[in-house]
Tab-separated table of N, CA, C and O in Angstrom:
chain	number	residue	atom	x	y	z
A	76	MET	N	3.730	95.569	255.786
A	76	MET	CA	4.887	95.123	256.244
A	76	MET	C	5.912	95.768	255.783
A	76	MET	O	5.699	95.658	254.376
A	77	ASP	N	6.853	96.467	256.487
A	77	ASP	CA	8.172	96.942	255.801
A	77	ASP	C	9.422	96.175	256.213
A	77	ASP	O	9.511	95.969	257.058
A	78	ALA	N	10.519	96.471	255.403
A	78	ALA	CA	11.556	95.789	255.567
A	78	ALA	C	12.828	96.605	255.034
A	78	ALA	O	12.557	97.258	254.113
A	79	VAL	N	13.630	96.732	256.003
A	79	VAL	CA	14.619	97.613	255.744
A	79	VAL	C	16.103	96.843	255.190
A	79	VAL	O	16.228	95.706	255.788
A	80	VAL	N	16.638	97.389	254.125
A	80	VAL	CA	17.722	96.448	253.534
A	80	VAL	C	18.864	97.332	253.682
A	80	VAL	O	19.070	98.602	253.738
A	81	GLU	N	19.912	96.513	254.187
A	81	GLU	CA	21.335	96.897	254.491
A	81	GLU	C	22.180	96.321	253.629
A	81	GLU	O	22.394	95.124	253.714
A	82	TRP	N	22.618	97.141	252.370
A	82	TRP	CA	23.414	96.502	251.292
A	82	TRP	C	24.864	96.647	252.020
A	82	TRP	O	25.315	97.409	252.663
A	83	VAL	N	25.815	95.358	251.861
A	83	VAL	CA	27.111	95.232	252.520
A	83	VAL	C	28.129	95.063	251.243
A	83	VAL	O	27.678	94.298	250.328
A	84	ASP	N	28.922	96.043	251.052
A	84	ASP	CA	30.054	95.644	250.024
A	84	ASP	C	30.703	94.470	250.297
A	84	ASP	O	31.313	94.067	251.226
A	85	ALA	N	30.671	93.478	249.057
A	85	ALA	CA	31.006	92.307	249.032
A	85	ALA	C	32.889	92.181	249.293
A	85	ALA	O	33.455	91.239	249.562
A	86	ARG	N	33.323	93.555	248.903
A	86	ARG	CA	34.740	93.632	249.058
A	86	ARG	C	35.112	93.852	250.617
A	86	ARG	O	36.482	93.420	250.997
A	87	GLU	N	34.333	94.260	251.429
A	87	GLU	CA	34.374	94.620	252.787
A	87	GLU	C	33.984	93.263	253.810
A	87	GLU	O	34.829	93.362	254.820
A	88	ARG	N	32.934	92.667	253.703
A	88	ARG	CA	32.573	91.810	254.421
A	88	ARG	C	31.723	90.823	253.798
A	88	ARG	O	30.853	91.126	252.776
A	89	LEU	N	31.711	89.415	254.079
A	89	LEU	CA	31.054	88.337	253.585
A	89	LEU	C	29.905	87.876	254.317
A	89	LEU	O	30.254	87.958	255.468
A	90	PRO	N	28.922	87.454	254.141
A	90	PRO	CA	27.945	86.789	255.039
A	90	PRO	C	28.293	85.379	255.571
A	90	PRO	O	29.377	85.084	255.210
A	91	GLY	N	27.787	84.791	256.554
A	91	GLY	CA	27.879	83.696	257.067
A	91	GLY	C	27.563	82.606	256.243
A	91	GLY	O	26.890	82.823	255.173
A	92	ASP	N	28.325	81.692	256.505
A	92	ASP	CA	28.141	80.112	255.899
A	92	ASP	C	26.498	79.968	255.824
A	92	ASP	O	25.961	79.588	256.691
A	93	GLY	N	25.924	79.561	254.304
A	93	GLY	CA	24.763	78.926	254.284
A	93	GLY	C	23.625	79.977	254.556
A	93	GLY	O	22.369	79.746	254.357
A	94	MET	N	24.092	81.436	254.736
A	94	MET	CA	23.078	82.369	254.674
A	94	MET	C	22.573	82.688	253.523
A	94	MET	O	22.997	83.001	252.287
A	95	PRO	N	21.093	82.720	253.168
A	95	PRO	CA	20.244	83.234	252.221
A	95	PRO	C	20.203	84.840	251.970
A	95	PRO	O	20.540	85.510	253.191
A	96	VAL	N	20.821	85.325	250.765
A	96	VAL	CA	20.949	86.586	250.697
A	96	VAL	C	20.239	87.164	249.371
A	96	VAL	O	19.934	86.485	248.440
A	97	ALA	N	19.940	88.557	249.328
A	97	ALA	CA	19.821	89.091	248.171
A	97	ALA	C	21.112	89.718	247.459
A	97	ALA	O	21.781	90.299	248.062
A	98	ALA	N	21.689	89.191	246.414
A	98	ALA	CA	22.968	89.599	245.787
A	98	ALA	C	23.007	90.437	244.859
A	98	ALA	O	22.160	90.021	243.806
A	99	ALA	N	23.867	91.631	244.423
A	99	ALA	CA	23.558	92.440	243.532
A	99	ALA	C	24.763	91.824	242.865
A	99	ALA	O	26.016	92.014	243.186
A	100	THR	N	24.557	91.612	241.522
A	100	THR	CA	25.399	90.884	240.511
A	100	THR	C	25.829	91.717	239.383
A	100	THR	O	24.688	92.471	238.803
A	101	SER	N	26.679	91.821	238.930
A	101	SER	CA	26.978	92.543	237.438
A	101	SER	C	27.669	91.931	236.430
A	101	SER	O	28.182	90.890	236.769
A	102	GLY	N	27.232	92.525	235.312
A	102	GLY	CA	28.148	91.399	234.125
A	102	GLY	C	27.750	92.067	232.710
A	102	GLY	O	27.186	93.343	232.743
A	103	ARG	N	28.038	91.226	232.065
A	103	ARG	CA	27.475	91.917	230.230
A	103	ARG	C	26.773	90.745	229.841
A	103	ARG	O	27.042	89.472	229.998
A	104	TYR	N	25.590	91.084	229.116
A	104	TYR	CA	24.830	90.060	228.420
A	104	TYR	C	24.695	90.446	227.004
A	104	TYR	O	24.523	91.586	226.789
A	105	PRO	N	24.970	89.657	225.966
A	105	PRO	CA	25.556	88.495	226.175
A	105	PRO	C	27.039	88.644	226.672
A	105	PRO	O	27.602	89.494	225.886
A	106	PRO	N	27.375	87.532	227.346
A	106	PRO	CA	28.777	87.318	227.886
A	106	PRO	C	29.909	87.180	227.189
A	106	PRO	O	31.040	87.686	227.400
A	107	ASP	N	29.826	86.496	226.348
A	107	ASP	CA	30.853	86.218	225.135
A	107	ASP	C	30.953	87.160	224.095
A	107	ASP	O	30.771	86.988	222.978
A	108	ARG	N	31.668	88.381	224.480
A	108	ARG	CA	31.865	89.424	223.427
A	108	ARG	C	32.947	88.993	222.287
A	108	ARG	O	32.731	89.360	221.267
A	109	GLU	N	33.891	88.146	222.630
A	109	GLU	CA	34.513	87.729	221.635
A	109	GLU	C	34.134	87.179	220.288
A	109	GLU	O	34.732	87.272	219.343
A	110	ALA	N	33.060	86.352	220.484
A	110	ALA	CA	32.512	85.399	219.608
A	110	ALA	C	31.694	86.637	218.726
A	110	ALA	O	31.279	86.347	217.500
A	111	GLU	N	31.239	87.931	219.114
A	111	GLU	CA	30.566	89.026	218.284
A	111	GLU	C	31.531	89.784	217.520
A	111	GLU	O	32.481	90.269	218.176
A	112	PRO	N	31.433	89.921	216.586
A	112	PRO	CA	32.477	91.016	215.633
A	112	PRO	C	32.401	92.531	216.098
A	112	PRO	O	32.950	93.214	215.988
A	113	ASP	N	31.025	92.864	216.444
A	113	ASP	CA	30.595	94.480	216.853
A	113	ASP	C	31.370	94.361	218.301
A	113	ASP	O	30.327	93.877	219.084
A	114	ALA	N	32.036	95.405	218.349
A	114	ALA	CA	32.440	95.424	220.065
A	114	ALA	C	31.512	96.078	220.686
A	114	ALA	O	31.612	96.111	222.269
A	115	THR	N	30.624	96.737	220.431
A	115	THR	CA	29.519	97.480	221.074
A	115	THR	C	28.329	96.911	221.399
A	115	THR	O	27.201	97.233	221.780
A	116	SER	N	28.196	95.307	220.663
A	116	SER	CA	27.049	94.609	220.971
A	116	SER	C	27.093	94.193	222.584
A	116	SER	O	27.874	94.002	223.486
A	117	GLY	N	25.963	93.913	222.974
A	117	GLY	CA	25.800	93.542	224.203
A	117	GLY	C	25.611	94.497	225.294
A	117	GLY	O	25.542	95.873	224.916
A	118	GLN	N	24.825	94.354	226.439
A	118	GLN	CA	24.768	95.221	227.259
A	118	GLN	C	25.104	95.115	228.785
A	118	GLN	O	25.046	93.807	229.083
A	119	ASP	N	25.586	96.090	229.604
A	119	ASP	CA	26.353	95.629	230.929
A	119	ASP	C	24.647	95.670	231.724
A	119	ASP	O	23.916	96.405	231.539
A	120	PHE	N	24.915	94.959	232.655
A	120	PHE	CA	23.685	94.619	233.915
A	120	PHE	C	24.386	94.868	235.036
A	120	PHE	O	25.361	94.535	235.503
A	121	TRP	N	23.196	95.073	235.971
A	121	TRP	CA	23.674	94.957	237.486
A	121	TRP	C	22.171	94.630	238.031
A	121	TRP	O	21.349	95.449	237.558
A	122	LEU	N	21.902	93.546	238.670
A	122	LEU	CA	20.551	93.274	238.870
A	122	LEU	C	20.628	92.463	240.422
A	122	LEU	O	21.844	92.027	240.817
A	123	VAL	N	19.634	92.157	241.041
A	123	VAL	CA	19.456	91.506	242.403
A	123	VAL	C	18.979	90.169	241.970
A	123	VAL	O	18.080	89.920	241.563
A	124	LEU	N	19.640	89.048	242.861
A	124	LEU	CA	18.997	87.811	242.459
A	124	LEU	C	19.221	87.105	244.132
A	124	LEU	O	20.021	87.337	244.840
A	125	PRO	N	18.107	86.449	244.197
A	125	PRO	CA	18.245	85.590	245.555
A	125	PRO	C	19.380	84.492	245.545
A	125	PRO	O	19.617	83.836	244.413
A	126	MET	N	20.111	84.385	246.306
A	126	MET	CA	21.507	83.247	246.639
A	126	MET	C	21.325	83.015	247.915
A	126	MET	O	20.808	83.531	248.758
A	127	TYR	N	22.735	82.044	247.973
A	127	TYR	CA	23.214	81.816	249.438
A	127	TYR	C	24.452	82.083	249.210
A	127	TYR	O	24.949	81.506	248.175
A	128	PHE	N	25.229	81.953	250.581
A	128	PHE	CA	26.723	82.227	250.412
A	128	PHE	C	27.002	80.837	251.099
A	128	PHE	O	26.641	80.523	252.207
A	129	THR	N	28.327	80.478	250.713
A	129	THR	CA	28.824	79.209	251.041
A	129	THR	C	30.324	79.252	251.332
A	129	THR	O	30.837	79.912	250.271
A	130	THR	N	30.926	78.800	252.096
A	130	THR	CA	32.225	78.680	252.192
A	130	THR	C	32.901	77.694	251.355
A	130	THR	O	34.015	77.899	250.924
A	131	LEU	N	32.118	76.757	250.981
A	131	LEU	CA	32.590	75.604	250.051
A	131	LEU	C	31.291	75.166	249.133
A	131	LEU	O	30.429	74.825	249.721
A	132	HIS	N	31.569	75.130	247.937
A	132	HIS	CA	30.463	74.640	246.934
A	132	HIS	C	31.182	73.769	245.808
A	132	HIS	O	32.556	74.434	245.392
A	133	ILE	N	30.756	72.704	245.595
A	133	ILE	CA	31.526	71.756	244.820
A	133	ILE	C	30.349	71.247	243.529
A	133	ILE	O	29.521	70.971	244.015
A	134	ASP	N	30.896	71.844	242.502
A	134	ASP	CA	30.041	71.775	241.228
A	134	ASP	C	29.738	70.008	241.019
A	134	ASP	O	30.724	69.239	241.426
A	135	ALA	N	28.947	69.830	240.319
A	135	ALA	CA	28.823	68.448	239.622
A	135	ALA	C	30.095	68.020	239.043
A	135	ALA	O	30.300	66.849	239.143
A	136	ASP	N	30.833	68.741	238.214
A	136	ASP	CA	32.225	68.212	237.870
A	136	ASP	C	33.138	68.110	238.908
A	136	ASP	O	34.566	67.578	238.298
A	137	GLY	N	32.816	68.473	240.174
A	137	GLY	CA	34.119	68.242	241.190
A	137	GLY	C	35.034	69.588	241.409
A	137	GLY	O	35.707	69.409	242.323
A	138	THR	N	34.476	70.687	240.783
A	138	THR	CA	35.188	71.957	240.855
A	138	THR	C	34.738	72.401	242.219
A	138	THR	O	33.627	72.570	242.479
A	139	GLU	N	35.741	72.703	242.860
A	139	GLU	CA	35.548	73.243	244.283
A	139	GLU	C	35.753	74.896	244.137
A	139	GLU	O	36.643	75.289	243.643
A	140	HIS	N	34.448	75.699	244.758
A	140	HIS	CA	34.755	77.024	244.873
A	140	HIS	C	34.531	77.415	246.350
A	140	HIS	O	33.874	76.731	247.083
A	141	ARG	N	35.524	78.498	246.866
A	141	ARG	CA	35.347	78.895	247.986
A	141	ARG	C	34.867	80.332	248.285
A	141	ARG	O	34.986	81.055	247.312
A	142	ASP	N	34.212	80.403	249.174
A	142	ASP	CA	33.757	81.931	249.823
A	142	ASP	C	32.813	82.374	248.445
A	142	ASP	O	33.553	83.305	247.856
A	143	CYS	N	31.880	81.716	248.101
A	143	CYS	CA	31.046	81.988	246.864
A	143	CYS	C	29.310	82.355	247.017
A	143	CYS	O	29.086	81.804	248.014
A	144	PHE	N	29.128	82.838	246.005
A	144	PHE	CA	27.639	82.893	246.099
A	144	PHE	C	26.936	81.893	245.046
A	144	PHE	O	27.707	82.009	243.896
A	145	VAL	N	25.894	81.344	245.625
A	145	VAL	CA	25.388	80.212	244.546
A	145	VAL	C	23.653	80.559	244.521
A	145	VAL	O	23.159	80.735	245.516
A	146	ASP	N	23.279	80.800	243.103
A	146	ASP	CA	21.922	80.922	242.951
A	146	ASP	C	21.125	79.547	242.858
A	146	ASP	O	21.640	78.454	242.878
A	147	SER	N	19.723	79.761	242.366
A	147	SER	CA	18.984	78.512	242.460
A	147	SER	C	19.223	77.693	241.493
A	147	SER	O	18.981	76.369	241.520
A	148	ASP	N	19.865	78.195	240.326
A	148	ASP	CA	20.323	77.111	239.163
A	148	ASP	C	21.678	76.603	239.346
A	148	ASP	O	22.353	76.047	238.483
A	149	ARG	N	22.325	76.902	240.598
A	149	ARG	CA	23.487	76.561	241.113
A	149	ARG	C	24.602	77.024	240.203
A	149	ARG	O	25.652	76.653	240.303
A	150	VAL	N	24.235	78.305	239.981
A	150	VAL	CA	25.350	79.265	239.200
A	150	VAL	C	26.269	79.899	240.389
A	150	VAL	O	25.681	80.465	241.293
A	151	VAL	N	27.654	79.535	240.289
A	151	VAL	CA	28.435	80.211	241.182
A	151	VAL	C	28.915	81.742	240.673
A	151	VAL	O	29.495	82.006	239.574
A	152	ARG	N	28.785	82.599	241.567
A	152	ARG	CA	29.296	84.003	241.458
A	152	ARG	C	30.397	84.288	242.706
A	152	ARG	O	30.016	83.780	243.951
A	153	LEU	N	31.231	84.878	242.376
A	153	LEU	CA	32.452	85.350	243.574
A	153	LEU	C	32.176	86.522	243.615
A	153	LEU	O	31.836	87.472	242.961
A	154	PRO	N	32.777	87.167	245.113
A	154	PRO	CA	32.682	88.443	245.459
A	154	PRO	C	33.583	89.349	244.187
A	154	PRO	O	34.568	88.751	243.920
A	155	HIS	N	33.080	90.712	244.106
A	155	HIS	CA	33.565	91.630	243.441
A	155	HIS	C	35.309	91.608	243.956
A	155	HIS	O	35.609	91.630	245.047
A	156	GLY	N	35.994	91.565	242.585
A	156	GLY	CA	37.431	91.715	242.838
A	156	GLY	C	38.227	90.259	242.884
A	156	GLY	O	39.383	90.358	242.530
A	157	ARG	N	37.387	89.163	242.551
A	157	ARG	CA	37.866	88.020	242.173
A	157	ARG	C	37.427	87.649	240.757
A	157	ARG	O	36.346	88.043	240.412
A	158	PRO	N	38.208	87.052	240.095
A	158	PRO	CA	37.892	86.538	238.673
A	158	PRO	C	36.487	86.080	238.762
A	158	PRO	O	36.455	84.601	239.178
A	159	CYS	N	35.698	86.701	237.951
A	159	CYS	CA	34.341	86.194	237.746
A	159	CYS	C	33.500	87.023	236.529
A	159	CYS	O	33.721	88.208	236.793
A	160	ALA	N	33.083	86.212	235.861
A	160	ALA	CA	32.114	87.184	234.733
A	160	ALA	C	30.941	87.690	235.155
A	160	ALA	O	30.482	88.995	234.718
A	161	GLU	N	30.690	87.418	236.338
A	161	GLU	CA	29.300	88.092	236.979
A	161	GLU	C	29.600	88.129	238.523
A	161	GLU	O	29.131	87.753	239.295
A	162	PRO	N	30.343	89.099	239.004
A	162	PRO	CA	30.920	89.542	240.240
A	162	PRO	C	29.764	89.551	240.921
A	162	PRO	O	28.614	90.729	240.688
A	163	VAL	N	29.391	89.326	242.468
A	163	VAL	CA	28.658	90.030	243.285
A	163	VAL	C	29.153	91.173	243.942
A	163	VAL	O	30.320	91.298	244.453
A	164	THR	N	28.691	92.468	243.713
A	164	THR	CA	29.356	93.524	244.139
A	164	THR	C	28.772	94.018	245.576
A	164	THR	O	29.403	94.482	246.359
A	165	HIS	N	27.423	93.690	246.051
A	165	HIS	CA	26.757	93.878	247.354
A	165	HIS	C	26.033	92.600	247.677
A	165	HIS	O	25.336	92.035	246.847
A	166	TRP	N	25.832	92.518	248.998
A	166	TRP	CA	24.699	91.439	249.641
A	166	TRP	C	23.952	91.972	250.623
A	166	TRP	O	24.592	93.107	251.260
A	167	ALA	N	22.916	91.609	250.710
A	167	ALA	CA	21.952	92.205	251.824
A	167	ALA	C	21.449	90.703	252.168
A	167	ALA	O	21.107	89.909	251.641
A	168	GLU	N	20.971	90.645	253.782
A	168	GLU	CA	20.535	89.848	254.419
A	168	GLU	C	19.123	89.559	253.960
A	168	GLU	O	18.399	90.736	253.986
A	169	LEU	N	18.465	88.440	253.640
A	169	LEU	CA	17.043	88.563	253.211
A	169	LEU	C	16.341	88.689	254.243
A	169	LEU	O	16.537	88.464	255.446
A	170	PRO	N	14.789	89.607	254.336
A	170	PRO	CA	14.212	89.516	255.462
A	170	PRO	C	13.519	88.316	256.154
A	170	PRO	O	13.647	87.241	255.212
A	171	THR	N	13.278	88.270	257.204
A	171	THR	CA	12.729	87.313	257.817
A	171	THR	C	11.179	86.914	257.496
A	171	THR	O	10.440	87.735	256.789
A	172	LEU	N	10.666	85.750	257.761
A	172	LEU	CA	9.525	85.377	257.617
A	172	LEU	C	8.471	86.415	258.399
A	172	LEU	O	8.832	86.627	259.395
A	173	PRO	N	7.235	86.513	257.697
A	173	PRO	CA	6.238	87.547	258.533
A	173	PRO	C	6.012	87.056	260.056
A	173	PRO	O	5.768	85.983	260.215
A	174	GLY	N	6.333	87.960	260.755
A	174	GLY	CA	6.086	87.700	262.388
A	174	GLY	C	7.291	86.864	262.924
A	174	GLY	O	6.889	86.518	264.279
A	175	MET	N	7.988	86.545	262.153
A	175	MET	CA	9.018	85.594	262.916
A	175	MET	C	10.440	86.276	262.738
A	175	MET	O	10.856	87.414	262.083
A	176	ALA	N	11.243	85.726	263.466
A	176	ALA	CA	12.899	85.905	263.244
A	176	ALA	C	13.770	85.156	262.793
A	176	ALA	O	14.898	84.912	262.923
A	177	VAL	N	13.051	84.321	261.720
A	177	VAL	CA	13.848	83.262	261.262
A	177	VAL	C	13.677	83.314	259.649
A	177	VAL	O	12.758	83.783	259.115
A	178	HIS	N	14.378	82.668	258.747
A	178	HIS	CA	14.092	82.592	257.346
A	178	HIS	C	13.291	81.199	256.985
A	178	HIS	O	12.604	81.493	255.762
A	179	GLN	N	13.178	80.320	257.857
A	179	GLN	CA	12.540	79.159	257.341
A	179	GLN	C	12.034	78.273	258.583
A	179	GLN	O	12.489	78.432	259.458
A	180	VAL	N	11.043	77.848	258.399
A	180	VAL	CA	10.475	76.905	259.178
A	180	VAL	C	9.774	75.627	258.236
A	180	VAL	O	9.479	75.627	257.430
A	181	VAL	N	10.106	74.215	258.750
A	181	VAL	CA	9.723	73.220	258.215
A	181	VAL	C	8.821	72.119	259.132
A	181	VAL	O	8.946	72.375	260.100
A	182	GLY	N	8.176	71.215	258.216
A	182	GLY	CA	7.335	70.402	258.753
A	182	GLY	C	6.222	71.072	259.374
A	182	GLY	O	5.599	72.110	259.212
A	183	GLU	N	5.818	70.499	260.778
A	183	GLU	CA	4.469	70.719	261.383
A	183	GLU	C	4.585	72.263	261.947
A	183	GLU	O	3.767	73.106	261.938
A	184	GLU	N	5.908	72.529	262.059
A	184	GLU	CA	6.166	73.809	262.491
A	184	GLU	C	5.777	75.164	261.631
A	184	GLU	O	5.372	76.079	261.718
A	185	ALA	N	5.836	74.687	260.263
A	185	ALA	CA	5.519	75.604	259.289
A	185	ALA	C	3.960	75.606	259.330
A	185	ALA	O	3.118	76.520	259.018
A	186	ARG	N	3.302	74.433	259.647
A	186	ARG	CA	1.782	74.427	259.562
A	186	ARG	C	1.187	75.367	260.530
A	186	ARG	O	0.292	76.364	260.223
A	187	THR	N	2.166	75.392	261.670
A	187	THR	CA	1.480	76.142	262.746
A	187	THR	C	1.854	77.733	262.640
A	187	THR	O	0.979	78.433	262.770
A	188	ALA	N	3.031	77.908	262.040
A	188	ALA	CA	3.271	79.459	261.808
A	188	ALA	C	2.298	79.969	260.703
A	188	ALA	O	1.935	80.899	260.714
A	189	LEU	N	2.347	79.515	259.681
A	189	LEU	CA	1.249	79.659	258.606
A	189	LEU	C	-0.415	79.844	259.417
A	189	LEU	O	-0.855	81.055	258.898
A	190	ARG	N	-0.754	79.087	260.231
A	190	ARG	CA	-2.155	78.978	260.694
A	190	ARG	C	-1.955	80.162	261.624
A	190	ARG	O	-3.056	80.950	261.820
A	191	ASP	N	-1.023	80.584	262.566
A	191	ASP	CA	-1.002	81.777	263.347
A	191	ASP	C	-0.902	83.027	262.464
A	191	ASP	O	-1.662	83.771	262.763
A	192	ILE	N	-0.304	83.353	261.519
A	192	ILE	CA	-0.089	84.171	260.877
A	192	ILE	C	-1.436	84.645	259.935
A	192	ILE	O	-1.773	85.768	259.670
A	193	ARG	N	-1.948	83.373	259.733
A	193	ARG	CA	-3.514	83.694	258.839
A	193	ARG	C	-4.582	84.175	259.919
A	193	ARG	O	-5.849	84.101	259.534
A	194	ASP	N	-4.313	83.700	261.199
A	194	ASP	CA	-5.307	83.795	262.318
A	194	ASP	C	-6.518	82.777	262.092
A	194	ASP	O	-7.796	82.834	262.413
A	195	GLU	N	-5.802	81.682	261.832
A	195	GLU	CA	-7.047	80.385	261.760
A	195	GLU	C	-7.314	79.666	263.006
A	195	GLU	O	-6.490	79.232	263.718
């Protein structure tokens, strides 16, 4: 099975609310360079993480984030061009489930889909 990935520049267009995506995020590790005396310490990174996009995310402390990407650890990242230590530069829609046109199935429908794909 092959999947074609179409990367979208996060400055040009954002995904739909709740859409699961692969997000290319950039930053520097370790992020707190001010605490380190050597200005050359740390490394830039650009990597892909699974996330979802949401028009509104409320942190545990009540902070509201709009039009943001959230990873599985609930780390919020903003589209490139907005103030963020690890902005999302590009995003791509995740591939659908094998043999299907959707990203998720739940309950009995999941059992049936797995049985069908395994030819059981």
